PDB file of C-alpha atoms in Angstrom:
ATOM      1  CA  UNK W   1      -8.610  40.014   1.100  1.00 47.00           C
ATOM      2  CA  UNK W   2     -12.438  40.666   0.640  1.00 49.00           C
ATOM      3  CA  UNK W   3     -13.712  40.322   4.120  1.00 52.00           C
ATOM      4  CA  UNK W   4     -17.103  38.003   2.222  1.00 58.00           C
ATOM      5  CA  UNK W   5     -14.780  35.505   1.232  1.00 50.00           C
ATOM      6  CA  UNK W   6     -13.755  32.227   3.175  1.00 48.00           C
ATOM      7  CA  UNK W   7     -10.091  31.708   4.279  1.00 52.00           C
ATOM      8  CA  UNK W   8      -9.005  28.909   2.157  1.00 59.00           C
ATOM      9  CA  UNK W   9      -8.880  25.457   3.951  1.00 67.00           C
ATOM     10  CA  UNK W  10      -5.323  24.492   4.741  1.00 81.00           C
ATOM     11  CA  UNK W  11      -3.865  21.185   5.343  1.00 69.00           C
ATOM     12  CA  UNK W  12      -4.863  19.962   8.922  1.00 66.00           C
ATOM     13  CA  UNK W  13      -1.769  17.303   8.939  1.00 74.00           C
ATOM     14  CA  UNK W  14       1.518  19.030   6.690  1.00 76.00           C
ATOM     15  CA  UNK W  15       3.959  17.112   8.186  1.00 82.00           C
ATOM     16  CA  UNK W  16       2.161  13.589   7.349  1.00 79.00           C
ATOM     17  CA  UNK W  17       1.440  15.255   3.883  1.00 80.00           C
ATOM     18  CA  UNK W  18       5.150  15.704   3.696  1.00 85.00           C
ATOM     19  CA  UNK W  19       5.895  12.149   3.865  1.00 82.00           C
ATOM     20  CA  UNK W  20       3.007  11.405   1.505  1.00 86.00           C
ATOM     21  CA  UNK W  21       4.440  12.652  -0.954  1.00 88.00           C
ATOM     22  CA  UNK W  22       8.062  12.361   0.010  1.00 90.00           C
ATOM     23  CA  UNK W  23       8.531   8.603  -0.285  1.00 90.00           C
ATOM     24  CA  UNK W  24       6.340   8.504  -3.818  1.00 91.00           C
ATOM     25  CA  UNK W  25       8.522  11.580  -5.503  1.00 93.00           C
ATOM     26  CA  UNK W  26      11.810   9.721  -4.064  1.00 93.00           C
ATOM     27  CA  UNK W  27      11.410   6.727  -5.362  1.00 93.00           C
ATOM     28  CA  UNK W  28      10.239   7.886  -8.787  1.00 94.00           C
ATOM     29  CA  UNK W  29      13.168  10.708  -8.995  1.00 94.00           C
ATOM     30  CA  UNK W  30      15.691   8.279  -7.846  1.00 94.00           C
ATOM     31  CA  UNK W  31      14.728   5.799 -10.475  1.00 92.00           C
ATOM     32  CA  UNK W  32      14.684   8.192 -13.160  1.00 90.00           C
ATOM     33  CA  UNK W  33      18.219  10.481 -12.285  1.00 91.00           C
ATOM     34  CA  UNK W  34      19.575   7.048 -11.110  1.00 89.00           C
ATOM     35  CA  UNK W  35      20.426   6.218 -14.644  1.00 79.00           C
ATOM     36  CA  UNK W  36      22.348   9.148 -15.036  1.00 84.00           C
ATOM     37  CA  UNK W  37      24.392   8.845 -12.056  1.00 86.00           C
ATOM     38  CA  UNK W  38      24.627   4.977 -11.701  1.00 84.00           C
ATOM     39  CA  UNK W  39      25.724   2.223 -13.726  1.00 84.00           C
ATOM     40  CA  UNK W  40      25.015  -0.424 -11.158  1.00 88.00           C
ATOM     41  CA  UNK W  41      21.395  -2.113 -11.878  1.00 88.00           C
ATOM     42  CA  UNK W  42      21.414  -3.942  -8.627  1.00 91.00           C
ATOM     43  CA  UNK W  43      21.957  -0.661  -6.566  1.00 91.00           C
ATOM     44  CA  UNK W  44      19.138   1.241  -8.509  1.00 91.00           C
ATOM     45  CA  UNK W  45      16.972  -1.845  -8.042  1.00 92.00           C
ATOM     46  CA  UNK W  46      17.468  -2.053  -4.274  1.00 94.00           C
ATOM     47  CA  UNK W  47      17.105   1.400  -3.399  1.00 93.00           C
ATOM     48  CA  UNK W  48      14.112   2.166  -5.615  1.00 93.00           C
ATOM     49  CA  UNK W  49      12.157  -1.139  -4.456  1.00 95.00           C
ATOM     50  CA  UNK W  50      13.560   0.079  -0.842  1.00 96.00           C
ATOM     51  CA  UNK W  51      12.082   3.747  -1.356  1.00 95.00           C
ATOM     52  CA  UNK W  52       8.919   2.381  -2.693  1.00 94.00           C
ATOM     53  CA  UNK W  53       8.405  -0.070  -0.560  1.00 94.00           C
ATOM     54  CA  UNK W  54       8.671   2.755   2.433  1.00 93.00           C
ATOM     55  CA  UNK W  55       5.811   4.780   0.378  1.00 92.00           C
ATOM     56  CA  UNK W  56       4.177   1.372   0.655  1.00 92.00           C
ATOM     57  CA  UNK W  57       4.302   0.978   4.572  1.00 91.00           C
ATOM     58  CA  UNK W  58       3.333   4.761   5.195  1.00 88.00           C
ATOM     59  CA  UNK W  59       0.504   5.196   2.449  1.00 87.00           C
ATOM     60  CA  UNK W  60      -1.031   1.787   3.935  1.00 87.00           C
ATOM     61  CA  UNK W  61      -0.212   2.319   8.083  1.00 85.00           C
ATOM     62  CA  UNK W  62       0.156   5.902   8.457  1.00 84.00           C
ATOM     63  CA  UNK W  63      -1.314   8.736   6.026  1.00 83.00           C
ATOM     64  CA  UNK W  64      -4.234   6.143   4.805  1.00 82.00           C
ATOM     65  CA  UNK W  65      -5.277   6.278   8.613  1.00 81.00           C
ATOM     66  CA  UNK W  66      -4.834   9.933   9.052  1.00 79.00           C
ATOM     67  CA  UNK W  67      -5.530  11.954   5.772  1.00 80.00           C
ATOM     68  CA  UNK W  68      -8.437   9.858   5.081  1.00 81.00           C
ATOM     69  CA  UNK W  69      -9.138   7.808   8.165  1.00 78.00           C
ATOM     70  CA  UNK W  70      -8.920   4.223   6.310  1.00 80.00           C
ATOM     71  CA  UNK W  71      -6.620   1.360   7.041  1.00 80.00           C
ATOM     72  CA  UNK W  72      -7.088  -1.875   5.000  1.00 77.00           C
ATOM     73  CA  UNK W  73      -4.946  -5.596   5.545  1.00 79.00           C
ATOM     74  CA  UNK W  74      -5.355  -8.671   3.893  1.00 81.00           C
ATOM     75  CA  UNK W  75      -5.700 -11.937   5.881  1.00 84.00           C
ATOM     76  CA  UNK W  76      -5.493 -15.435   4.639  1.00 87.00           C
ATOM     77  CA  UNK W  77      -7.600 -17.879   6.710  1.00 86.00           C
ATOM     78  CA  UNK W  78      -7.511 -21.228   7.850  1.00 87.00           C
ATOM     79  CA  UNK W  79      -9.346 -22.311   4.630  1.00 86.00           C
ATOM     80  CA  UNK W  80      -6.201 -20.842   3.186  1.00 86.00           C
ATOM     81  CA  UNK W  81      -8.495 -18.371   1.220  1.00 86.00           C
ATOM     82  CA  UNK W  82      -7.498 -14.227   0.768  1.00 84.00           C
ATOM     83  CA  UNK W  83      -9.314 -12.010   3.481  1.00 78.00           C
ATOM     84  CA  UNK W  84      -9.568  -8.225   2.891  1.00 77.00           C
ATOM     85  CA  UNK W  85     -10.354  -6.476   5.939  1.00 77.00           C
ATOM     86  CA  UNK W  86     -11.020  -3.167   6.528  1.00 74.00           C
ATOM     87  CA  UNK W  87     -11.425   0.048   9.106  1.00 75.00           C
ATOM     88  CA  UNK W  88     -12.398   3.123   8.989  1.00 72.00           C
ATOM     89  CA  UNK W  89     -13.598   5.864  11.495  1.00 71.00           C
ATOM     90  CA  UNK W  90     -17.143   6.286  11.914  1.00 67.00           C
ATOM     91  CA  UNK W  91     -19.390   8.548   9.556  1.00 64.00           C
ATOM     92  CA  UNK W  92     -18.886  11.975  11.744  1.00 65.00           C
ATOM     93  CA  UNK W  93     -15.528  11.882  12.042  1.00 63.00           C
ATOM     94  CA  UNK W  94     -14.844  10.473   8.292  1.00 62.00           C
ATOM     95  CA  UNK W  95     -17.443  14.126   7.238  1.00 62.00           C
ATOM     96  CA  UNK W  96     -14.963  16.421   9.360  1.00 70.00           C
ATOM     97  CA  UNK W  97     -11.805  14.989   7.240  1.00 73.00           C
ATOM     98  CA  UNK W  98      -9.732  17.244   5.396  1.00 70.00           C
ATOM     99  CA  UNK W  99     -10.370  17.689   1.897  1.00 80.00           C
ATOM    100  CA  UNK W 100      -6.894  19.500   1.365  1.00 82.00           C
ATOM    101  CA  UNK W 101      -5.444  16.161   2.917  1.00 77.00           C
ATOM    102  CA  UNK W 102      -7.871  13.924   1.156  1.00 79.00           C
ATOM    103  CA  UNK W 103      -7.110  15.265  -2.341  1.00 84.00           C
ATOM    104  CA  UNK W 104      -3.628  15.042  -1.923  1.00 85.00           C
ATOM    105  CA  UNK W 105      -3.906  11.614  -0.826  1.00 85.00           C
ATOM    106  CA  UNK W 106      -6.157   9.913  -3.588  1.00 87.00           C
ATOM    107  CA  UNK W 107      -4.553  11.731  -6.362  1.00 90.00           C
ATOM    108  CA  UNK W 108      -1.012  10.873  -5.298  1.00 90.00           C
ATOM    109  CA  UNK W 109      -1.907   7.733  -4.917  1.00 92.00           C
ATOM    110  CA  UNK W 110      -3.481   7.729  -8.651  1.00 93.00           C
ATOM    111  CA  UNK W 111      -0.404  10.015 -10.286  1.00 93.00           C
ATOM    112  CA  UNK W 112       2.086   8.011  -8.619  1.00 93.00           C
ATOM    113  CA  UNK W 113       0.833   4.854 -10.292  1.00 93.00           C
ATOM    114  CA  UNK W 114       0.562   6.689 -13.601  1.00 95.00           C
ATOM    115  CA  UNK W 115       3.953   7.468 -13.707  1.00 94.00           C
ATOM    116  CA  UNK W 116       4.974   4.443 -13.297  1.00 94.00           C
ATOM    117  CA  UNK W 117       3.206   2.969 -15.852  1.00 95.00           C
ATOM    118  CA  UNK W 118       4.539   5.678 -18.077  1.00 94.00           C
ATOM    119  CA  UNK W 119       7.929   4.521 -16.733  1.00 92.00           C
ATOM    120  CA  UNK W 120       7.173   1.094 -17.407  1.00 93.00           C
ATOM    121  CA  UNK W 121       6.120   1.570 -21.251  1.00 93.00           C
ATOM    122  CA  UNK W 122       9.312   3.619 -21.937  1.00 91.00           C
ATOM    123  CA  UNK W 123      11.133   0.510 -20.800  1.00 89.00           C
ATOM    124  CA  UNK W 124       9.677  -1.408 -22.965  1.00 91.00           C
ATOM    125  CA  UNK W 125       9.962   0.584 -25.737  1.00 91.00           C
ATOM    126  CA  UNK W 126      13.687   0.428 -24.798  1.00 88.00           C
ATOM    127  CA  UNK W 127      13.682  -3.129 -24.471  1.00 91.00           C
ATOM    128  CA  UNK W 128      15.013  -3.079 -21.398  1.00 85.00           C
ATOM    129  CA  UNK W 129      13.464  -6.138 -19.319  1.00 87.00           C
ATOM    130  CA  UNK W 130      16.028  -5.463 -16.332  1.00 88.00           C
ATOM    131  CA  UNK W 131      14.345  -1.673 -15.244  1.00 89.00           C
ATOM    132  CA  UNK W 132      10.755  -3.380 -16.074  1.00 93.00           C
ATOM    133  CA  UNK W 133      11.404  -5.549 -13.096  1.00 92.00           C
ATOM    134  CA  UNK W 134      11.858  -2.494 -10.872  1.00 93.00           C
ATOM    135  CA  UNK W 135       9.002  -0.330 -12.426  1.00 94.00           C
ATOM    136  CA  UNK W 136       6.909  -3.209 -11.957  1.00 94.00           C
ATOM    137  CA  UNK W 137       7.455  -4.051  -8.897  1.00 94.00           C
ATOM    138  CA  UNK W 138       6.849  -0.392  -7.754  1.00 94.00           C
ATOM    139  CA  UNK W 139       3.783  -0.237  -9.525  1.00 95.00           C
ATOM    140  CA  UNK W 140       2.432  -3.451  -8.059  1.00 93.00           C
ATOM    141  CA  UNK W 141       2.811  -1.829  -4.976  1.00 93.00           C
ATOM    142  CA  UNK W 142       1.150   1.536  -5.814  1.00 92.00           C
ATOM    143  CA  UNK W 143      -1.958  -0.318  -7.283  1.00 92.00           C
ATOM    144  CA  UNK W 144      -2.024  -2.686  -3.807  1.00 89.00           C
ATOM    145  CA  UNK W 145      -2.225   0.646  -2.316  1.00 88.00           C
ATOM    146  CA  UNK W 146      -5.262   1.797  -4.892  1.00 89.00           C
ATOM    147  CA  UNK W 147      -6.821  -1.105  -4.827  1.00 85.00           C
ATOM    148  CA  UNK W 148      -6.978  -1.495  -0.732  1.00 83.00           C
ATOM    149  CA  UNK W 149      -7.920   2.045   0.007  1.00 79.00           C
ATOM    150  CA  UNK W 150     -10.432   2.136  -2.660  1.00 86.00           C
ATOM    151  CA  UNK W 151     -12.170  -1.172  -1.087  1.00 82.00           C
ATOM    152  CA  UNK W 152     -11.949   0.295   2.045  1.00 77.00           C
ATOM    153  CA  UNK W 153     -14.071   3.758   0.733  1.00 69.00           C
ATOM    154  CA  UNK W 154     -16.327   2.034  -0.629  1.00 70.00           C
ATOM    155  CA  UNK W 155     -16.366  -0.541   1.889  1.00 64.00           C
ATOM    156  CA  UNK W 156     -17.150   2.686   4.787  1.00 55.00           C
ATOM    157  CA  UNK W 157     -19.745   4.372   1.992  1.00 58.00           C
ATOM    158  CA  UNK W 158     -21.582   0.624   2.573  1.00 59.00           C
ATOM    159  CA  UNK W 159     -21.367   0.767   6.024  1.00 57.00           C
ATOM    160  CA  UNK W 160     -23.086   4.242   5.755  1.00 51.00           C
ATOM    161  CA  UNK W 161     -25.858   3.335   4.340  1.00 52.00           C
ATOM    162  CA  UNK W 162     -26.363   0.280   6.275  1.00 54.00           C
ATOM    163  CA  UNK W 163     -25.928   2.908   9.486  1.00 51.00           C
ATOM    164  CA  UNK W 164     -28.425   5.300   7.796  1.00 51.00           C
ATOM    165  CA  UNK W 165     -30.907   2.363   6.744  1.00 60.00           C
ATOM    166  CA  UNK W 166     -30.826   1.112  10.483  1.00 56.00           C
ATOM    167  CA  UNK W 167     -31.428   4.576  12.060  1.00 54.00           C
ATOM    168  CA  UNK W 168     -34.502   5.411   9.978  1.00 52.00           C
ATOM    169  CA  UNK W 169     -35.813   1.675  10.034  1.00 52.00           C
ATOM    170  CA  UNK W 170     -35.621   2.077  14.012  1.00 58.00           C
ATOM    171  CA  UNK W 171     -36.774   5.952  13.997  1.00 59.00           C
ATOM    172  CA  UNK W 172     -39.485   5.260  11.816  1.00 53.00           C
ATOM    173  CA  UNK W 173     -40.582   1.890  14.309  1.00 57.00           C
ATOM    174  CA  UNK W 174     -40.700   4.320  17.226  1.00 59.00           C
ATOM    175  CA  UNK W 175     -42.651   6.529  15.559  1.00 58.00           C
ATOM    176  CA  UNK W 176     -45.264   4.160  15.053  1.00 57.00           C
ATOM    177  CA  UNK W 177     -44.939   2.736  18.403  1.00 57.00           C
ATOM    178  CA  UNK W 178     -45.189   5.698  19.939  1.00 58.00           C
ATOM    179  CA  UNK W 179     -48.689   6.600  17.779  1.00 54.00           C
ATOM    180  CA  UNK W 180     -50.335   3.546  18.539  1.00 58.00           C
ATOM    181  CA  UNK W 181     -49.303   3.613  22.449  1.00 61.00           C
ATOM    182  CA  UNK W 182     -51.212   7.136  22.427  1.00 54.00           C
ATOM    183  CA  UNK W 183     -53.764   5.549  20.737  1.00 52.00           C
TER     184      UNK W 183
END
């Protein structure tokens, strides 16, 4: 190894990595072998919603929070009206994230949702409306997933700036305090 050279930047969390992935590539390969295995639609439905629907619950709760430090919900209020709310750590910590971990998450998320539209077309093309109902129920639950997190990033970039307007608003008012109090 040339001692000039950087040590390339690992992943700082493997195991929730792992399980990134794990839940997207199970319920896509299980879909997809299912149909060479299984002649029962209403088993291949159920366990490929089921294994999707765990990528669902992880992606959202567990590696959004920790591979890219974002968590988003949706809330309806008492006006009965749809609430997106979001978190996400604050600016230092969201800098020092991964971006091993980061670029496995977003373009998971993305190629996951891909295939399944690719999925989705080739059932169509096969007329079969039955296995459309399971690819498209999987997908709606990728793009929930794409849409949510990618509110929430740009939802923290707008916090950011507000943060950043704010601090040189108030440096800049000290400043001038502090010239006119020498004054």
């Amino acid at each position: 190894m040339d001692p000039i050279q950087a040590p390339a930047e690992n992943y700082a969390n493997p195991n929730v990595c792992f399980f990134h992935v794990l839940f997207k590539g199970a319920s896509l390969a299980f879909y997809i072998l299912s149909a060479l295995f299984i002649n029962n639609f209403v088993i291949i439905f159920v366990i490929t919603v089921f294994l999707a629907a765990l990528d669902f619950w992880v992606v959202k709760n567990v590696s959004g929070r920790i591979l890219v430090g974002l968590r988003w919900w949706n809330e309806i209020n008492d006006l009965g009206e749809s609430v997106w709310k979001f978190e996400s750590l604050d600016q230092e910590s969201l800098a020092r994230m991964n971006k091993k971990d980061s670029w496995l998450f977003w373009w998971s998320l993305y190629l996951t949702a891909a295939a399944w539209i690719i999925l989705a077309i080739f059932s169509l093309i096969r007329l079969q409306a039955d296995y459309l109902l399971v690819v498209a129920v999987c997908l709606s639950l990728s793009l929930a997933n794409i849409i949510g997190f990618t509110k929430c990033r740009k939802d923290a970039k707008k916090q950011l700036q507000q943060f950043a307007t704010q601090t040189l608003a108030s440096q800049v008012s000290s400043t001038i305090q502090s010239a006119f109090s020498v004054v």
